[in-house]
Amino acid sequence: MVTVTPLEAELWEIAGSVPDPELPVLTLHELGVLRAVRVRGTGAVEVELTPTYTGCPAVEAMSLDIERALRARGMPEVTVRTVLDPAWSTDDITDEGRRKLREFGIAPPRARRDREPVPLKLGPTRTRADDAGPVRCPRCGCADTELLSRFSSTACKALRRCLGCREPFDHFKEL
Amino acid sequence: MTATVTATAALALGDDALVLSHRLGQWAGHTPVLEEEVALANIALDLLGQARVLLSMAGDEDELAYLREERAFRNVQLVEQPNGDFAHTIARQLYFSAYQHLLYDRLAEGGGPFAPLAAKAVKEVAYHRDHAEQWTLRLGDGTDVSHERMQRACTALWRYTGELFQPVEGLDADWPALEAAWLERVGEVLRRATLTVPEGPRSGAWTAGAGRQGLHTEPFGRMLAEMQHLHRSHPGASW
């Protein structure tokens, strides 16, 4: 059992409230990428961060933002380390984070059932529902949506279209 | 397992990811549709992220990527093959992502030095594999022209697939079992895509394992020259 000091809890709060550089509606805490905050002596703190995707280019920006926020709190020596294990999963996104994604117009990831991230089936792009349930349109809530592209503005999203309101939207892919 | 053996294996996996990432990056501005522009760039980015972690296990990532000669690269020859037409790129993706998914799944369970990266990357690669399989189906079971081109691509790259299952020291895997699973998976996709599973040899006197030993095909030197040009011309430059 790791004991967290009041200072560490406060610093975690500060680091966790830093917005994600690519999805600024989410904080790093809501995205679930903050792994540890440890005070290493007077004015020194070590933060552990995990990338969403191995090649996620936002990690550097996240590190800089965390450093800036913690320095402003009076911690001159901030070290941000990237850790891979255990691997981040979209299940690490908090419920509040999912709600904010939907409000922002991005369909949140569905809960993962097992180790396979998506049902890998060859077939039509239109999906009413599969084992993980339908991907609902974040605007109108319609369950009838179709896949336009497996990769969208970033690696973590797919591009879909709602067959109810005809609007295209991003879907945060299950990982 | 000694540190040297781990570094050698990291180099093999890292070079596979780096070289394929660069090849996919060459599609930027040239893909048939905008969605593919984004998809191939995103797959390339995933692979580049994996390469950075793996090369860092073997040494300095920049030095390894930009300052090694052709003969020092340990990637399989499949990943260095030129993009060709879109069908060739998809066939290369199909063969490689099926292999990478099987291998990383195994490494993730093995608990060795590669387990953390493999556990993370295997989830990304599942999307690469899905992308390649869906395109194989669409092109193979599409028009006469797309079918013919996809068949040609699958057949042309078939000879490079034997090398994928040459054992790499430091990687704990049952290679014959991986190969059997690969043949089953790829064979099933090709059949569903109405394509013929190529019958030619999957390795030959000059292709067998040569990439892992530092022997590469002719187009690789030119790719490397382009990839390393800027770094070599301006050593130590930064943004």
JSON list of N, CA and C in Angstrom, two decimals, chain B residues 138-180:
[
{"chain": "B", "resi": 138, "resn": "ARG", "atom": "N", "xyz": [-12.36, -5.67, -49.94]},
{"chain": "B", "resi": 138, "resn": "ARG", "atom": "CA", "xyz": [-12.98, -4.75, -50.90]},
{"chain": "B", "resi": 138, "resn": "ARG", "atom": "C", "xyz": [-12.30, -4.79, -52.26]},
{"chain": "B", "resi": 139, "resn": "LEU", "atom": "N", "xyz": [-10.96, -4.85, -52.25]},
{"chain": "B", "resi": 139, "resn": "LEU", "atom": "CA", "xyz": [-10.24, -4.85, -53.53]},
{"chain": "B", "resi": 139, "resn": "LEU", "atom": "C", "xyz": [-10.34, -6.21, -54.21]},
{"chain": "B", "resi": 140, "resn": "GLY", "atom": "N", "xyz": [-10.18, -7.28, -53.43]},
{"chain": "B", "resi": 140, "resn": "GLY", "atom": "CA", "xyz": [-10.21, -8.62, -54.00]},
{"chain": "B", "resi": 140, "resn": "GLY", "atom": "C", "xyz": [-11.59, -8.95, -54.54]},
{"chain": "B", "resi": 141, "resn": "ASP", "atom": "N", "xyz": [-12.61, -8.62, -53.78]},
{"chain": "B", "resi": 141, "resn": "ASP", "atom": "CA", "xyz": [-13.98, -8.93, -54.17]},
{"chain": "B", "resi": 141, "resn": "ASP", "atom": "C", "xyz": [-14.65, -7.70, -54.78]},
{"chain": "B", "resi": 142, "resn": "GLY", "atom": "N", "xyz": [-13.86, -6.87, -55.44]},
{"chain": "B", "resi": 142, "resn": "GLY", "atom": "CA", "xyz": [-14.39, -5.63, -56.01]},
{"chain": "B", "resi": 142, "resn": "GLY", "atom": "C", "xyz": [-14.59, -5.74, -57.50]},
{"chain": "B", "resi": 143, "resn": "THR", "atom": "N", "xyz": [-13.97, -4.86, -58.26]},
{"chain": "B", "resi": 143, "resn": "THR", "atom": "CA", "xyz": [-14.10, -4.91, -59.71]},
{"chain": "B", "resi": 143, "resn": "THR", "atom": "C", "xyz": [-13.05, -5.86, -60.29]},
{"chain": "B", "resi": 144, "resn": "ASP", "atom": "N", "xyz": [-13.15, -6.13, -61.57]},
{"chain": "B", "resi": 144, "resn": "ASP", "atom": "CA", "xyz": [-12.16, -6.99, -62.22]},
{"chain": "B", "resi": 144, "resn": "ASP", "atom": "C", "xyz": [-10.76, -6.40, -62.08]},
{"chain": "B", "resi": 145, "resn": "VAL", "atom": "N", "xyz": [-10.69, -5.07, -62.24]},
{"chain": "B", "resi": 145, "resn": "VAL", "atom": "CA", "xyz": [-9.39, -4.41, -62.17]},
{"chain": "B", "resi": 145, "resn": "VAL", "atom": "C", "xyz": [-8.81, -4.49, -60.76]},
{"chain": "B", "resi": 146, "resn": "SER", "atom": "N", "xyz": [-9.63, -4.18, -59.76]},
{"chain": "B", "resi": 146, "resn": "SER", "atom": "CA", "xyz": [-9.10, -4.19, -58.39]},
{"chain": "B", "resi": 146, "resn": "SER", "atom": "C", "xyz": [-8.73, -5.61, -57.98]},
{"chain": "B", "resi": 147, "resn": "HIS", "atom": "N", "xyz": [-9.52, -6.60, -58.43]},
{"chain": "B", "resi": 147, "resn": "HIS", "atom": "CA", "xyz": [-9.22, -8.00, -58.11]},
{"chain": "B", "resi": 147, "resn": "HIS", "atom": "C", "xyz": [-7.87, -8.40, -58.69]},
{"chain": "B", "resi": 148, "resn": "GLU", "atom": "N", "xyz": [-7.68, -8.03, -59.93]},
{"chain": "B", "resi": 148, "resn": "GLU", "atom": "CA", "xyz": [-6.46, -8.42, -60.62]},
{"chain": "B", "resi": 148, "resn": "GLU", "atom": "C", "xyz": [-5.24, -7.76, -59.97]},
{"chain": "B", "resi": 149, "resn": "ARG", "atom": "N", "xyz": [-5.38, -6.50, -59.62]},
{"chain": "B", "resi": 149, "resn": "ARG", "atom": "CA", "xyz": [-4.26, -5.80, -59.00]},
{"chain": "B", "resi": 149, "resn": "ARG", "atom": "C", "xyz": [-3.95, -6.35, -57.61]},
{"chain": "B", "resi": 150, "resn": "MET", "atom": "N", "xyz": [-5.01, -6.66, -56.85]},
{"chain": "B", "resi": 150, "resn": "MET", "atom": "CA", "xyz": [-4.80, -7.18, -55.50]},
{"chain": "B", "resi": 150, "resn": "MET", "atom": "C", "xyz": [-4.14, -8.55, -55.57]},
{"chain": "B", "resi": 151, "resn": "GLN", "atom": "N", "xyz": [-4.57, -9.36, -56.54]},
{"chain": "B", "resi": 151, "resn": "GLN", "atom": "CA", "xyz": [-3.96, -10.68, -56.69]},
{"chain": "B", "resi": 151, "resn": "GLN", "atom": "C", "xyz": [-2.47, -10.55, -57.05]},
{"chain": "B", "resi": 152, "resn": "ARG", "atom": "N", "xyz": [-2.20, -9.64, -57.96]},
{"chain": "B", "resi": 152, "resn": "ARG", "atom": "CA", "xyz": [-0.81, -9.44, -58.39]},
{"chain": "B", "resi": 152, "resn": "ARG", "atom": "C", "xyz": [0.06, -9.03, -57.19]},
{"chain": "B", "resi": 153, "resn": "ALA", "atom": "N", "xyz": [-0.48, -8.13, -56.36]},
{"chain": "B", "resi": 153, "resn": "ALA", "atom": "CA", "xyz": [0.28, -7.64, -55.21]},
{"chain": "B", "resi": 153, "resn": "ALA", "atom": "C", "xyz": [0.52, -8.76, -54.19]},
{"chain": "B", "resi": 154, "resn": "CYS", "atom": "N", "xyz": [-0.53, -9.53, -53.91]},
{"chain": "B", "resi": 154, "resn": "CYS", "atom": "CA", "xyz": [-0.39, -10.62, -52.93]},
{"chain": "B", "resi": 154, "resn": "CYS", "atom": "C", "xyz": [0.64, -11.64, -53.40]},
{"chain": "B", "resi": 155, "resn": "THR", "atom": "N", "xyz": [0.61, -11.92, -54.70]},
{"chain": "B", "resi": 155, "resn": "THR", "atom": "CA", "xyz": [1.55, -12.90, -55.24]},
{"chain": "B", "resi": 155, "resn": "THR", "atom": "C", "xyz": [2.97, -12.35, -55.23]},
{"chain": "B", "resi": 156, "resn": "ALA", "atom": "N", "xyz": [3.12, -11.08, -55.58]},
{"chain": "B", "resi": 156, "resn": "ALA", "atom": "CA", "xyz": [4.46, -10.49, -55.66]},
{"chain": "B", "resi": 156, "resn": "ALA", "atom": "C", "xyz": [5.16, -10.45, -54.30]},
{"chain": "B", "resi": 157, "resn": "LEU", "atom": "N", "xyz": [4.40, -10.21, -53.24]},
{"chain": "B", "resi": 157, "resn": "LEU", "atom": "CA", "xyz": [5.02, -10.07, -51.92]},
{"chain": "B", "resi": 157, "resn": "LEU", "atom": "C", "xyz": [5.11, -11.38, -51.14]},
{"chain": "B", "resi": 158, "resn": "TRP", "atom": "N", "xyz": [4.50, -12.42, -51.68]},
{"chain": "B", "resi": 158, "resn": "TRP", "atom": "CA", "xyz": [4.42, -13.70, -50.99]},
{"chain": "B", "resi": 158, "resn": "TRP", "atom": "C", "xyz": [5.81, -14.23, -50.61]},
{"chain": "B", "resi": 159, "resn": "ARG", "atom": "N", "xyz": [6.76, -14.05, -51.52]},
{"chain": "B", "resi": 159, "resn": "ARG", "atom": "CA", "xyz": [8.11, -14.61, -51.30]},
{"chain": "B", "resi": 159, "resn": "ARG", "atom": "C", "xyz": [8.83, -13.98, -50.12]},
{"chain": "B", "resi": 160, "resn": "TYR", "atom": "N", "xyz": [8.34, -12.83, -49.65]},
{"chain": "B", "resi": 160, "resn": "TYR", "atom": "CA", "xyz": [9.01, -12.17, -48.52]},
{"chain": "B", "resi": 160, "resn": "TYR", "atom": "C", "xyz": [8.42, -12.59, -47.17]},
{"chain": "B", "resi": 161, "resn": "THR", "atom": "N", "xyz": [7.40, -13.44, -47.20]},
{"chain": "B", "resi": 161, "resn": "THR", "atom": "CA", "xyz": [6.71, -13.73, -45.95]},
{"chain": "B", "resi": 161, "resn": "THR", "atom": "C", "xyz": [7.35, -14.86, -45.14]},
{"chain": "B", "resi": 162, "resn": "GLY", "atom": "N", "xyz": [8.19, -15.68, -45.80]},
{"chain": "B", "resi": 162, "resn": "GLY", "atom": "CA", "xyz": [8.85, -16.77, -45.07]},
{"chain": "B", "resi": 162, "resn": "GLY", "atom": "C", "xyz": [9.80, -16.23, -44.02]},
{"chain": "B", "resi": 163, "resn": "GLU", "atom": "N", "xyz": [10.44, -15.13, -44.35]},
{"chain": "B", "resi": 163, "resn": "GLU", "atom": "CA", "xyz": [11.44, -14.55, -43.45]},
{"chain": "B", "resi": 163, "resn": "GLU", "atom": "C", "xyz": [10.86, -14.12, -42.10]},
{"chain": "B", "resi": 164, "resn": "LEU", "atom": "N", "xyz": [9.57, -13.80, -42.11]},
{"chain": "B", "resi": 164, "resn": "LEU", "atom": "CA", "xyz": [8.93, -13.32, -40.88]},
{"chain": "B", "resi": 164, "resn": "LEU", "atom": "C", "xyz": [9.05, -14.33, -39.74]},
{"chain": "B", "resi": 165, "resn": "PHE", "atom": "N", "xyz": [9.16, -15.60, -40.11]},
{"chain": "B", "resi": 165, "resn": "PHE", "atom": "CA", "xyz": [9.11, -16.63, -39.08]},
{"chain": "B", "resi": 165, "resn": "PHE", "atom": "C", "xyz": [10.46, -17.29, -38.81]},
{"chain": "B", "resi": 166, "resn": "GLN", "atom": "N", "xyz": [11.51, -16.61, -39.25]},
{"chain": "B", "resi": 166, "resn": "GLN", "atom": "CA", "xyz": [12.85, -17.04, -38.87]},
{"chain": "B", "resi": 166, "resn": "GLN", "atom": "C", "xyz": [13.03, -16.64, -37.41]},
{"chain": "B", "resi": 167, "resn": "PRO", "atom": "N", "xyz": [13.41, -17.57, -36.55]},
{"chain": "B", "resi": 167, "resn": "PRO", "atom": "CA", "xyz": [13.56, -17.24, -35.13]},
{"chain": "B", "resi": 167, "resn": "PRO", "atom": "C", "xyz": [14.53, -16.08, -34.90]},
{"chain": "B", "resi": 168, "resn": "VAL", "atom": "N", "xyz": [14.13, -15.18, -33.99]},
{"chain": "B", "resi": 168, "resn": "VAL", "atom": "CA", "xyz": [14.99, -14.07, -33.60]},
{"chain": "B", "resi": 168, "resn": "VAL", "atom": "C", "xyz": [15.46, -14.35, -32.18]},
{"chain": "B", "resi": 169, "resn": "GLU", "atom": "N", "xyz": [16.77, -14.38, -31.98]},
{"chain": "B", "resi": 169, "resn": "GLU", "atom": "CA", "xyz": [17.30, -14.66, -30.66]},
{"chain": "B", "resi": 169, "resn": "GLU", "atom": "C", "xyz": [16.84, -13.58, -29.68]},
{"chain": "B", "resi": 170, "resn": "GLY", "atom": "N", "xyz": [16.38, -14.01, -28.53]},
{"chain": "B", "resi": 170, "resn": "GLY", "atom": "CA", "xyz": [15.91, -13.04, -27.54]},
{"chain": "B", "resi": 170, "resn": "GLY", "atom": "C", "xyz": [14.41, -12.88, -27.53]},
{"chain": "B", "resi": 171, "resn": "LEU", "atom": "N", "xyz": [13.73, -13.43, -28.55]},
{"chain": "B", "resi": 171, "resn": "LEU", "atom": "CA", "xyz": [12.27, -13.38, -28.56]},
{"chain": "B", "resi": 171, "resn": "LEU", "atom": "C", "xyz": [11.73, -14.78, -28.26]},
{"chain": "B", "resi": 172, "resn": "ASP", "atom": "N", "xyz": [10.97, -14.86, -27.19]},
{"chain": "B", "resi": 172, "resn": "ASP", "atom": "CA", "xyz": [10.46, -16.15, -26.77]},
{"chain": "B", "resi": 172, "resn": "ASP", "atom": "C", "xyz": [9.14, -16.43, -27.49]},
{"chain": "B", "resi": 173, "resn": "ALA", "atom": "N", "xyz": [9.24, -17.16, -28.59]},
{"chain": "B", "resi": 173, "resn": "ALA", "atom": "CA", "xyz": [8.04, -17.46, -29.37]},
{"chain": "B", "resi": 173, "resn": "ALA", "atom": "C", "xyz": [8.17, -18.84, -30.01]},
{"chain": "B", "resi": 174, "resn": "ASP", "atom": "N", "xyz": [7.04, -19.48, -30.19]},
{"chain": "B", "resi": 174, "resn": "ASP", "atom": "CA", "xyz": [7.00, -20.75, -30.92]},
{"chain": "B", "resi": 174, "resn": "ASP", "atom": "C", "xyz": [6.78, -20.40, -32.39]},
{"chain": "B", "resi": 175, "resn": "TRP", "atom": "N", "xyz": [7.88, -20.27, -33.12]},
{"chain": "B", "resi": 175, "resn": "TRP", "atom": "CA", "xyz": [7.80, -19.74, -34.49]},
{"chain": "B", "resi": 175, "resn": "TRP", "atom": "C", "xyz": [6.98, -20.60, -35.44]},
{"chain": "B", "resi": 176, "resn": "PRO", "atom": "N", "xyz": [7.15, -21.93, -35.43]},
{"chain": "B", "resi": 176, "resn": "PRO", "atom": "CA", "xyz": [6.30, -22.73, -36.33]},
{"chain": "B", "resi": 176, "resn": "PRO", "atom": "C", "xyz": [4.81, -22.55, -36.02]},
{"chain": "B", "resi": 177, "resn": "ALA", "atom": "N", "xyz": [4.47, -22.40, -34.73]},
{"chain": "B", "resi": 177, "resn": "ALA", "atom": "CA", "xyz": [3.06, -22.21, -34.37]},
{"chain": "B", "resi": 177, "resn": "ALA", "atom": "C", "xyz": [2.57, -20.85, -34.86]},
{"chain": "B", "resi": 178, "resn": "LEU", "atom": "N", "xyz": [3.43, -19.82, -34.74]},
{"chain": "B", "resi": 178, "resn": "LEU", "atom": "CA", "xyz": [3.06, -18.49, -35.24]},
{"chain": "B", "resi": 178, "resn": "LEU", "atom": "C", "xyz": [2.82, -18.55, -36.74]},
{"chain": "B", "resi": 179, "resn": "GLU", "atom": "N", "xyz": [3.71, -19.26, -37.43]},
{"chain": "B", "resi": 179, "resn": "GLU", "atom": "CA", "xyz": [3.59, -19.34, -38.88]},
{"chain": "B", "resi": 179, "resn": "GLU", "atom": "C", "xyz": [2.30, -20.06, -39.29]},
{"chain": "B", "resi": 180, "resn": "ALA", "atom": "N", "xyz": [1.98, -21.13, -38.58]},
{"chain": "B", "resi": 180, "resn": "ALA", "atom": "CA", "xyz": [0.74, -21.86, -38.90]},
{"chain": "B", "resi": 180, "resn": "ALA", "atom": "C", "xyz": [-0.47, -20.97, -38.68]}
]
